Short mmCIF file of C-alpha atoms and ligand atoms in Angstrom, two decimals:
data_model
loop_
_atom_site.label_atom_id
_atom_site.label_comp_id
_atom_site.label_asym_id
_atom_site.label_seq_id
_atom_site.Cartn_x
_atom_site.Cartn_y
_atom_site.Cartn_z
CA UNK A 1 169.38 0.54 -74.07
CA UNK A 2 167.56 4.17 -73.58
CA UNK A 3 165.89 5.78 -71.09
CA UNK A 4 163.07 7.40 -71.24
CA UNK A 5 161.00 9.59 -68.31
CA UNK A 6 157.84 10.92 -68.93
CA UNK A 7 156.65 13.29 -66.47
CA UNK A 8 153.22 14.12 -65.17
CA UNK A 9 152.47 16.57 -68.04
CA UNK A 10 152.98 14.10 -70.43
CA UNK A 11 149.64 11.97 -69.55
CA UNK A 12 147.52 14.30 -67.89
CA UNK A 13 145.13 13.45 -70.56
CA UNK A 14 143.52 11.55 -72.69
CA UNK A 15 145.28 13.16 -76.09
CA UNK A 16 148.47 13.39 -73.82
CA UNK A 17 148.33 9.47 -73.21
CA UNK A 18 147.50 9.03 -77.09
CA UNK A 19 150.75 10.93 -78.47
CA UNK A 20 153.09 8.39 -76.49
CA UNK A 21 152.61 6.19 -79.27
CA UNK A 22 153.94 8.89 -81.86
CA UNK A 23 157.69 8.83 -79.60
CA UNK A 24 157.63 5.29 -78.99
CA UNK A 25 157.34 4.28 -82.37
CA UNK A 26 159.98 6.29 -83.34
CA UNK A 27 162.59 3.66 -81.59
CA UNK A 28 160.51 0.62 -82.37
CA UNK A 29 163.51 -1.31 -82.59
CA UNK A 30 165.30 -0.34 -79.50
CA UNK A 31 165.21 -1.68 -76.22
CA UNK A 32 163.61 1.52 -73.90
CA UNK A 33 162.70 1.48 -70.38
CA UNK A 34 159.77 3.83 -69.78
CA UNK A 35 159.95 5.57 -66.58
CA UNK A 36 156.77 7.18 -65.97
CA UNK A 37 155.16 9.51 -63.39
CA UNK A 38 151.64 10.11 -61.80
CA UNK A 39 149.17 11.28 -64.25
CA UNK A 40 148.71 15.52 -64.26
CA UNK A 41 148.10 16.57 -60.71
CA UNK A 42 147.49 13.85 -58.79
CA UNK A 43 150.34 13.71 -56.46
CA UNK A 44 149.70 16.82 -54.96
CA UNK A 45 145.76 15.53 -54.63
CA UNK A 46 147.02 12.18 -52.95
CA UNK A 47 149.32 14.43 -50.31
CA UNK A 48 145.84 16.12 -49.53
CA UNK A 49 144.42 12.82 -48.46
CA UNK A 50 147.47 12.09 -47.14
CA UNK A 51 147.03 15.13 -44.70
CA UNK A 52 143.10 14.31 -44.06
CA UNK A 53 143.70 11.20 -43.10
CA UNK A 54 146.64 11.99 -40.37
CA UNK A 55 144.58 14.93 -39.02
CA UNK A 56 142.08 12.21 -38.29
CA UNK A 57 139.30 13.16 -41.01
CA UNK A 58 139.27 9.51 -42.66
CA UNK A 59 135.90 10.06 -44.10
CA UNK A 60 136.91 13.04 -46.03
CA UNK A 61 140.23 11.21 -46.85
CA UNK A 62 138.26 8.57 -48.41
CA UNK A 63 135.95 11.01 -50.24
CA UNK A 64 139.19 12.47 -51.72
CA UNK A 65 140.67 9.55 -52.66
CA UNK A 66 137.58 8.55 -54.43
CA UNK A 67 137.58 11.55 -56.63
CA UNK A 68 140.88 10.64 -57.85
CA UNK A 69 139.29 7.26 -58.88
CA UNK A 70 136.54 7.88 -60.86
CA UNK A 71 139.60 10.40 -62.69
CA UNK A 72 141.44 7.59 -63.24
CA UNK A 73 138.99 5.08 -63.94
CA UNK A 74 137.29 7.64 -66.69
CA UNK A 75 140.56 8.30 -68.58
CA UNK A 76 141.02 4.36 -68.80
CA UNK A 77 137.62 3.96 -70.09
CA UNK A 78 138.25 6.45 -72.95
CA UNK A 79 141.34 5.25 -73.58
CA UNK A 80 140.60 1.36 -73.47
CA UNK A 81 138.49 -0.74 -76.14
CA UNK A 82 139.76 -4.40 -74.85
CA UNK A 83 141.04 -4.08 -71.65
CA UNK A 84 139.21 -1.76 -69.60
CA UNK A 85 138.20 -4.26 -67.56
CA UNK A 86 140.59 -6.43 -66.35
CA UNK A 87 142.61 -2.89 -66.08
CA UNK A 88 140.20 -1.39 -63.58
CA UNK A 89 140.47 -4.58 -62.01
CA UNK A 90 143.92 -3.89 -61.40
CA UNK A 91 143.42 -0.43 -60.32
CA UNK A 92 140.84 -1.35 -58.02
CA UNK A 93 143.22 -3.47 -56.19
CA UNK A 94 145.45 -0.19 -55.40
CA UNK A 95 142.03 1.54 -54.18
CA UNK A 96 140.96 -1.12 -51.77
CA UNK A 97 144.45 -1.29 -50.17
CA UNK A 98 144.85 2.42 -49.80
CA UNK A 99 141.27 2.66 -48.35
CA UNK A 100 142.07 -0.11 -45.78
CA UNK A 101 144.98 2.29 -44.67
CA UNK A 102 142.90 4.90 -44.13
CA UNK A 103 140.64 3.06 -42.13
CA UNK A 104 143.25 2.06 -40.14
CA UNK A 105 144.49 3.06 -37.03
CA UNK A 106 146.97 6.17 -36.97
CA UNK A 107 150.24 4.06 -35.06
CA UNK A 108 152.86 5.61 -37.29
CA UNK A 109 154.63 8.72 -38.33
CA UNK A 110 152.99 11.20 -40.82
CA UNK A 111 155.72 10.66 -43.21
CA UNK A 112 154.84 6.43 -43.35
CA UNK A 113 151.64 7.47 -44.53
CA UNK A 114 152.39 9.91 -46.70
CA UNK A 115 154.37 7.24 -48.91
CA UNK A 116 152.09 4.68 -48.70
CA UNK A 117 149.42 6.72 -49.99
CA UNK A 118 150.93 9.31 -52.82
CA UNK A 119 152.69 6.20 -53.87
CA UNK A 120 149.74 5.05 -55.58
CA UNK A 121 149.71 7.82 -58.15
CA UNK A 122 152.75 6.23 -60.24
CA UNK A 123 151.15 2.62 -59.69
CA UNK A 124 147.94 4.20 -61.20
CA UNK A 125 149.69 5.90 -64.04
CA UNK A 126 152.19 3.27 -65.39
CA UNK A 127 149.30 0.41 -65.25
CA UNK A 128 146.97 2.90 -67.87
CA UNK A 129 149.51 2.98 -69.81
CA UNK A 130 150.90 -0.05 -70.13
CA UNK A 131 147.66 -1.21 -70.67
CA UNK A 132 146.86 1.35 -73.21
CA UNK A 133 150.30 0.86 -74.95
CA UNK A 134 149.76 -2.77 -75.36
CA UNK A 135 146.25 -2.37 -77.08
CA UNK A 136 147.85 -0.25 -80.01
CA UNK A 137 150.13 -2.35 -80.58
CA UNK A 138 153.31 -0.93 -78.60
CA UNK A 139 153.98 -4.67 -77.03
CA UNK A 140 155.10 -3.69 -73.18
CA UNK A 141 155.93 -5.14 -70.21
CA UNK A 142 154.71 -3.63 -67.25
CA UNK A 143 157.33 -3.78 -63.90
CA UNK A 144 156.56 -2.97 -60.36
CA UNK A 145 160.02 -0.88 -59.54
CA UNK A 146 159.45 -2.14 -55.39
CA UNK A 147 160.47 -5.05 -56.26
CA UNK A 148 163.73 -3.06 -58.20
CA UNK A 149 164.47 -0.37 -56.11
CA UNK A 150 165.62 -0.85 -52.42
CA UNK A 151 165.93 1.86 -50.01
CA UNK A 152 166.27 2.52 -46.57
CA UNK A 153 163.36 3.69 -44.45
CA UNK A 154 164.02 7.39 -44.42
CA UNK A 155 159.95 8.05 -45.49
CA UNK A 156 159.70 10.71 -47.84
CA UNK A 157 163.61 11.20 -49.21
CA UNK A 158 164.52 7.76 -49.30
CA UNK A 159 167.77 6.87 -50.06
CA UNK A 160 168.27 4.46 -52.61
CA UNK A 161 170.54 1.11 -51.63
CA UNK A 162 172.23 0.72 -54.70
CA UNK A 163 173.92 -2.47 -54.08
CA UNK A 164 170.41 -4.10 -53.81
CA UNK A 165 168.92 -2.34 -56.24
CA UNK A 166 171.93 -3.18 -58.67
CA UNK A 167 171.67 -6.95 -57.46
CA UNK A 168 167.65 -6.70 -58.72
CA UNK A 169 168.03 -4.97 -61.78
CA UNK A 170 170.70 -7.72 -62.91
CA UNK A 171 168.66 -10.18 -62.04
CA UNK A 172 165.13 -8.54 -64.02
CA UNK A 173 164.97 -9.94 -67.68
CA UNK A 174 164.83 -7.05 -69.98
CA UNK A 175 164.86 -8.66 -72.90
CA UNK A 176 161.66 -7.24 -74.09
CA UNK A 177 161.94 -4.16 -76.17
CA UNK A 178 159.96 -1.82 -73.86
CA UNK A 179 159.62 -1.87 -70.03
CA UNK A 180 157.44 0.57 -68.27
CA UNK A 181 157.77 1.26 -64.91
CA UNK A 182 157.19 3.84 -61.95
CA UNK A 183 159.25 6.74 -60.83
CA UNK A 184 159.75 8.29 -57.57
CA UNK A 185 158.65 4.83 -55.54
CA UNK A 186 160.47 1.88 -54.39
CA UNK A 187 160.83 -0.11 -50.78
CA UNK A 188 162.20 -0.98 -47.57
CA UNK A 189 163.78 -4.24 -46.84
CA UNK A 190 160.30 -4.75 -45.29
CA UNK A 191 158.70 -4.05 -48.42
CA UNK A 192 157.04 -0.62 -47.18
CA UNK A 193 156.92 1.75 -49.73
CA UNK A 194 158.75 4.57 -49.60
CA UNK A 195 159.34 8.11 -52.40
CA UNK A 196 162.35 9.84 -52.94
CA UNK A 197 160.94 13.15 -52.76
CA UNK A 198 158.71 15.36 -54.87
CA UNK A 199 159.75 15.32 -58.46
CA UNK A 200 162.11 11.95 -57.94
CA UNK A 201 161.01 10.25 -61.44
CA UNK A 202 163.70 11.83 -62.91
CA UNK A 203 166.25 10.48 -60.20
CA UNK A 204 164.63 7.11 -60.84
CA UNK A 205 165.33 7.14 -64.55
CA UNK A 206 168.52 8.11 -63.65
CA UNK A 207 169.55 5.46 -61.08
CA UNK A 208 168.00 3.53 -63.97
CA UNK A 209 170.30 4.57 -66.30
CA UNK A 210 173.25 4.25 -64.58
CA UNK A 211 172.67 0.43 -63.40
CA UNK A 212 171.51 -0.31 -67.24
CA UNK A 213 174.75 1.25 -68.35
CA UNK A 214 172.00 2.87 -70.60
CA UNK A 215 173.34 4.88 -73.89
CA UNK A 216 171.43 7.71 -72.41
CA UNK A 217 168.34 8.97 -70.95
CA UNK A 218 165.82 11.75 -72.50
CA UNK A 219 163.65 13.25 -69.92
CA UNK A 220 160.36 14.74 -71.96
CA UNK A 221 158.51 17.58 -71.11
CA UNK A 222 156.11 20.32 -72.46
CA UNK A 223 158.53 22.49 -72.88
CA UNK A 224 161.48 22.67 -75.66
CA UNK A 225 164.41 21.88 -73.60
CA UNK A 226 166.25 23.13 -70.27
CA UNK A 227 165.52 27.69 -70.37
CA UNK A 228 167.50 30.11 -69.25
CA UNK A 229 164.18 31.33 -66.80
CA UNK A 230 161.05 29.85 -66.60
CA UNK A 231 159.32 31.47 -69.30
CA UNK A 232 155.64 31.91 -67.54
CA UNK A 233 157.48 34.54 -65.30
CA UNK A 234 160.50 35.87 -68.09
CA UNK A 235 159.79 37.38 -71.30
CA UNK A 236 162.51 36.95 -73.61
CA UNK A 237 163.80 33.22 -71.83
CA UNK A 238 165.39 31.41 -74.27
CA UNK A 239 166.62 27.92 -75.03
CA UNK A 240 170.11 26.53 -74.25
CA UNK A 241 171.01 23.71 -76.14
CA UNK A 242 174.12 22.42 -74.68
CA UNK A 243 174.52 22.19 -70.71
CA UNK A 244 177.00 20.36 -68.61
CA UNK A 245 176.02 18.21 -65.56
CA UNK A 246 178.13 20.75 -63.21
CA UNK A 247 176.05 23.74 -64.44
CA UNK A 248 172.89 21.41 -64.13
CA UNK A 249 173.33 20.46 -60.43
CA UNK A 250 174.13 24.48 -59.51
CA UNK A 251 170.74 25.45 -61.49
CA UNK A 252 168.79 22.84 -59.76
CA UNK A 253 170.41 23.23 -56.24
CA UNK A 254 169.22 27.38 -56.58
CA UNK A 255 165.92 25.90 -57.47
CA UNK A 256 165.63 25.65 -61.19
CA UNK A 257 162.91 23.01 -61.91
CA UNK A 258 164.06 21.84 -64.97
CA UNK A 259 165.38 18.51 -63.34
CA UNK A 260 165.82 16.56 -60.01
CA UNK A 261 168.78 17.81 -58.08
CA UNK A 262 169.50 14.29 -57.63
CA UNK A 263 169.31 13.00 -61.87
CA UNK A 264 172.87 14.17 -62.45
CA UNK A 265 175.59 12.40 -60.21
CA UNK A 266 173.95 8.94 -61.56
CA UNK A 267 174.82 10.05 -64.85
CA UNK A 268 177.61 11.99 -64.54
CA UNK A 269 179.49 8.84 -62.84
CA UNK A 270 179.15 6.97 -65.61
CA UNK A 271 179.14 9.55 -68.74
CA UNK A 272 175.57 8.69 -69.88
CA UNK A 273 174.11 11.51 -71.89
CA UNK A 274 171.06 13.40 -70.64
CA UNK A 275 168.22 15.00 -73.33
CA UNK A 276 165.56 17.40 -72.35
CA UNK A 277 163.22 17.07 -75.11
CA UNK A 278 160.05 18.18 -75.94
CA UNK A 279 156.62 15.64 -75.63
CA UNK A 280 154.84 17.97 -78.47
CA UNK A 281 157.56 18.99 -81.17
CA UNK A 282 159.39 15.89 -80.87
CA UNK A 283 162.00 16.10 -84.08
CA UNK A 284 163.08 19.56 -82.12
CA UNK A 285 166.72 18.65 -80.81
CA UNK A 286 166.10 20.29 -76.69
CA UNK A 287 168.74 20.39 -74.64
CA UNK A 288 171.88 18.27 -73.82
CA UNK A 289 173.51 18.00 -70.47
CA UNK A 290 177.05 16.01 -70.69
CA UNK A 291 180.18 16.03 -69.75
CA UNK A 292 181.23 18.63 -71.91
CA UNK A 293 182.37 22.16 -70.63
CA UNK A 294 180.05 24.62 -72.01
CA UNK A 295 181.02 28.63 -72.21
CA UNK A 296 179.70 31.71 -72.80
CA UNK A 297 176.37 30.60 -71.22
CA UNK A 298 173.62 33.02 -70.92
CA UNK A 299 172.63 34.61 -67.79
CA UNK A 300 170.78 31.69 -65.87
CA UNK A 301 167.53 33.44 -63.76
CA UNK A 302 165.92 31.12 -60.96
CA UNK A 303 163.40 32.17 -58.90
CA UNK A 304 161.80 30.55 -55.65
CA UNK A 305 158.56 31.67 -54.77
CA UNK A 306 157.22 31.02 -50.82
CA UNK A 307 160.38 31.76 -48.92
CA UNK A 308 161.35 32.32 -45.35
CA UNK A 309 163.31 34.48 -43.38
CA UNK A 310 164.41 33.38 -39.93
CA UNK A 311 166.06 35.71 -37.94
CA UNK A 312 168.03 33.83 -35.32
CA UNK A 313 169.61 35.82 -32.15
CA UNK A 314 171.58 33.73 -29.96
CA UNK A 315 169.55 34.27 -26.13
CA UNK A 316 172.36 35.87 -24.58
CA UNK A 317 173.97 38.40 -26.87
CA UNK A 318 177.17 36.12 -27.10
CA UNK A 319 178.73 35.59 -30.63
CA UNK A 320 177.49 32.72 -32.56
CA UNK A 321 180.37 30.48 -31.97
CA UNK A 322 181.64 27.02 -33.15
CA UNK A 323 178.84 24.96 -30.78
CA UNK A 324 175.45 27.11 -31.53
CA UNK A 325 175.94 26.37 -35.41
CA UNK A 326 177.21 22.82 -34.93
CA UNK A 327 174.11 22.82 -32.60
CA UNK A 328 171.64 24.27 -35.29
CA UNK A 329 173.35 22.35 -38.62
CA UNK A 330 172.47 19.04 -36.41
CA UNK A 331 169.02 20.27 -35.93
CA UNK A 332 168.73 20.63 -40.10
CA UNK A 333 169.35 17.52 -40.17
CA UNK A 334 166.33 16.16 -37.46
CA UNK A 335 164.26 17.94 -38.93
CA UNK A 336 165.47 17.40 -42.39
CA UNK A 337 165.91 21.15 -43.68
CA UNK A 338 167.94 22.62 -46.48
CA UNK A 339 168.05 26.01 -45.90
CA UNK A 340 168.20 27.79 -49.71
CA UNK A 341 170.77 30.71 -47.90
CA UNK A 342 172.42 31.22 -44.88
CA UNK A 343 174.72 34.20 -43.75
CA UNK A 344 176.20 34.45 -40.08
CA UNK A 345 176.65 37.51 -38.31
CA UNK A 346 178.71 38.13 -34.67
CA UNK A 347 175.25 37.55 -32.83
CA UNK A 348 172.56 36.28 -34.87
CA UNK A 349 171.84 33.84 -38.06
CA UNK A 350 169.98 34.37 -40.98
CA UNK A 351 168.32 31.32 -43.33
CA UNK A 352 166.02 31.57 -45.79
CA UNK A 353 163.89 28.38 -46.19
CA UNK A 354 160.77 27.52 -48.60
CA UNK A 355 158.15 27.85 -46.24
CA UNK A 356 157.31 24.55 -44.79
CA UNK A 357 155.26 25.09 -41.67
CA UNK A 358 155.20 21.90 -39.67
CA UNK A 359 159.39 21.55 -40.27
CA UNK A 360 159.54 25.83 -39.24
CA UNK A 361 157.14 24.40 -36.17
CA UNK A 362 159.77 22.04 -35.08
CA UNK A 363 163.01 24.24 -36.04
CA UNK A 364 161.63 26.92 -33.85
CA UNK A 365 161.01 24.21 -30.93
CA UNK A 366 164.47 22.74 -31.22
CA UNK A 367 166.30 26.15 -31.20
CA UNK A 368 164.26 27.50 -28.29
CA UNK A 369 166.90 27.11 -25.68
CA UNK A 370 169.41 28.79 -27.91
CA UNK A 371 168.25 31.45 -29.75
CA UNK A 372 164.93 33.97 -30.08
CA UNK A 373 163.62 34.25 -33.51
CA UNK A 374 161.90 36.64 -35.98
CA UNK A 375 160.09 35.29 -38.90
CA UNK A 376 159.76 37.08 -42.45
CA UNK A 377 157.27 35.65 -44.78
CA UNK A 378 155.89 35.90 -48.43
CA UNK A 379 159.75 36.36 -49.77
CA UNK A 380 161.21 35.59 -53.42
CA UNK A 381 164.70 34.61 -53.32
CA UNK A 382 166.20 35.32 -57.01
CA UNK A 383 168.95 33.45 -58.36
CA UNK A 384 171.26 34.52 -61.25
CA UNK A 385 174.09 32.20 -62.61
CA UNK A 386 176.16 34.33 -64.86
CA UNK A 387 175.06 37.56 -63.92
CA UNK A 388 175.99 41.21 -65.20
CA UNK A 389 175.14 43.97 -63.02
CA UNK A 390 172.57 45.93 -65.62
CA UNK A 391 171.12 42.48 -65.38
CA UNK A 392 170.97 42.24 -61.67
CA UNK A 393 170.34 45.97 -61.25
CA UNK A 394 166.81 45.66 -63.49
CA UNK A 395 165.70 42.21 -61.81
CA UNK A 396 165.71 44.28 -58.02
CA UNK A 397 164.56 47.47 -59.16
CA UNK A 398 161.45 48.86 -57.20
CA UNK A 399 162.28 45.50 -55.03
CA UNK A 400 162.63 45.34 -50.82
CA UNK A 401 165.68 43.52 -50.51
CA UNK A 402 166.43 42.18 -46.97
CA UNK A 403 169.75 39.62 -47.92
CA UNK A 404 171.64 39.64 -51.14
CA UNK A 405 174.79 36.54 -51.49
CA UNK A 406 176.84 36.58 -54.05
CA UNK A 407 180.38 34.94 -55.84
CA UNK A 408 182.20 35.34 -58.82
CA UNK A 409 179.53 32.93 -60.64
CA UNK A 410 176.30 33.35 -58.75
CA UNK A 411 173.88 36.21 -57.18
CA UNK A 412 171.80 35.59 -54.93
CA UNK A 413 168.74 38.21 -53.07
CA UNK A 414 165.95 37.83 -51.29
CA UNK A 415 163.07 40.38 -51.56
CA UNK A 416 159.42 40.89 -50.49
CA UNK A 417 157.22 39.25 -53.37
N1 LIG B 501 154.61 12.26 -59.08
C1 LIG B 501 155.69 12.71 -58.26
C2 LIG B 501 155.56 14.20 -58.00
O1 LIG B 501 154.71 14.83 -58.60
C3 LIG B 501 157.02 12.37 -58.80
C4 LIG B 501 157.39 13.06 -60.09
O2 LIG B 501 156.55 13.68 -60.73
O3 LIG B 501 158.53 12.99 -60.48
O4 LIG B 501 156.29 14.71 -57.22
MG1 MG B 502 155.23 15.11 -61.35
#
């Protein structure tokens, strides 16, 4: 059994949606399960309504959600000769029962909402496509991954139960030689739905993966395969073939987007294989992430756009001691933070954050009593795995640093952008 996880860019369009059949049919006689995302953009158009609707605005919430629609309901037409009916029928069902919700009264938290609605976009996606699959001939079955994957009710970063989910997935026929099914979604014991945060298809194909004891798992993308730096911002970025799943998880933790932090350990735990392959030059080889130690890598450049600086001083001029950290790391967690960089000093603390306003809102609330705080904004923190200094010395040239972190392996500084 593979797995396969095709991301947003793969069917945010009509021609997009009509190459699947070019990969597919290349493993015509293997069993695949077809993890797919939300078509293009639409996730970050469902979080707007997500927003309207919680700031009260549920007409405008339903105007937005109707936009995204007629989107969807166009591409199906295009891409549907038989079926376009009873498939609208099916994606008029998701419509109605988002719309109820936003005609409903507010009693919840923002995050509830924001799953039940943005959850939609994978629901849209995989029933297009399955759909549109089945109509050229790619014979599919189409599965509804709540009634796979269980997770607690932590709205917004779920975390998977993996007991249950095991327990479902052993129990799910899949005998038939393709599956398609949703990332990023799955559901409470109550059968709310909950994500696992932006980006989590590939952390569903890998959880996947693992319970399938799947031979491996190619995530495919627009690009070649897993860069050294993202090559809209770096010149001369160039492909690395081989990658192991500790270098993977330290590139993704500084912010690389290549992958979900979370797609490794799944994998790793059980040896499975990952490929990073391309969507539009499919017989290119990509990238492959294993076990394997890999040296002599290239310098490794990430860089996080939006970032934060929060100046914390404690109140009273005393030394940050033992209780004001254990005091501020437990307020992270409330407000569920993960600062990108951190560096203590006798009386004050410095983290650098991407710039989420509401959480910065509440962290500044919490840590009121303890400590006043200055706020630096518009920052790029700048990542390099592998660095040289002529390396390091060009990226900060002409640059206003304000932090710079680094180790034997990794360098780390945050400038004005
Ligand atoms: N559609 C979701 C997002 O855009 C999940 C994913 O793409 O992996 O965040
Ligand atoms: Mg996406």
């Amino acid at each position: 059994m593979r797995v396969f996880k095709f991301g947003g860019a793969s069917c945010n369009s009509i021609e997009r949606i009509q190459n699947l059949p070019t990969i597919l049919n290349k493993y015509r006689d293997e069993q695949i399960v077809m993890i797919i995302s939300a078509m293009g953009k639409t996730t970050n158009a469902l979080e707007i309504v997500a927003q309207e609707y919680y700031k009260g605005n549920c007409l405008k919430s339903v105007e937005l959600l109707n936009e995204i629609k007629q989107l969807h309901l166009t591409t199906s037409q295009s891409l549907l000769k038989t079926s376009f009916n009873i498939c609208a029928e099916k994606l008029q069902e998701y419509f109605i029962e988002t719309e109820k919700l936003l005609h409903s009264e507010k009693v919840y938290e923002y995050d509830f909402y924001y799953d039940q609605i943005v959850s939609i976009g994978e629901l849209l996606s995989t029933c297009i496509i399955s759909f549109y699959l089945n109509e050229v001939g790619i014979n599919n079955h189409l599965l509804d991954v709540r009634t796979i994957l269980k997770t607690d009710d932590n709205y917004r970063e779920a975390t998977i139960n993996w007991n249950a989910t095991q327990q479902q997935i052993a129990a799910y026929p899949f005998h038939q030689s393709l599956t398609i099914t949703q990332g990023f979604i799955g559901s409470t014991p109550k059968n709310f739905i909950t994500t696992l945060g932006r980006e989590g298809s590939d952390y569903t194909a890998a959880v996947f993966a693992n319970l399938l004891n799947a031979e491996s798992l190619t995530i495919w993308k627009d690009v070649d395969g897993v860069m050294n730096a993202d090559p809209k911002s770096i010149n001369d970025a160039q492909l690395i073939h081989e990658l192991s799943f500790n270098e993977v998880i330290e590139m993704s933790y500084y912010g690389a987007q290549v992958i979900h932090p979370k797609t490794i350990k799944p994998l790793q735990n059980k040896g499975i294989p990952l490929y990073v392959k391309s969507f539009i030059n499919i017989d290119n080889a990509g990238t492959v992430i294993s076990a394997k130690a890999v040296n002599n890598l290239p310098p490794i450049i990430v860089v996080k756009t939006n970032q934060v600086l929060i100046h914390l001083h404690t109140k009273d001029f005393s030394f940050v001691g033992e209780e004001p950290m254990a005091a501020l790391y437990k307020i992270f967690s409330t407000v569920k933070i993960k600062p990108n960089l951190i560096q203590t000093g006798a009386i004050s603390i410095q983290i650098c954050l991407d710039n989420w306003e509401e959480k910065i809102e509440q962290l500044k609330q919490l840590t009121a009593h303890l400590f006043n705080i200055d706020i630096t904004t518009q920052l790029q923190l700048l990542t390099i795995r592998h660095y040289t200094n002529e390396l390091k010395n060009n990226m900060l040239a002409n640059k206003d640093v304000l932090l710079i972190q680094q180790s034997k392996e990794t360098f780390q500084a945050l400038y004005l952008s």
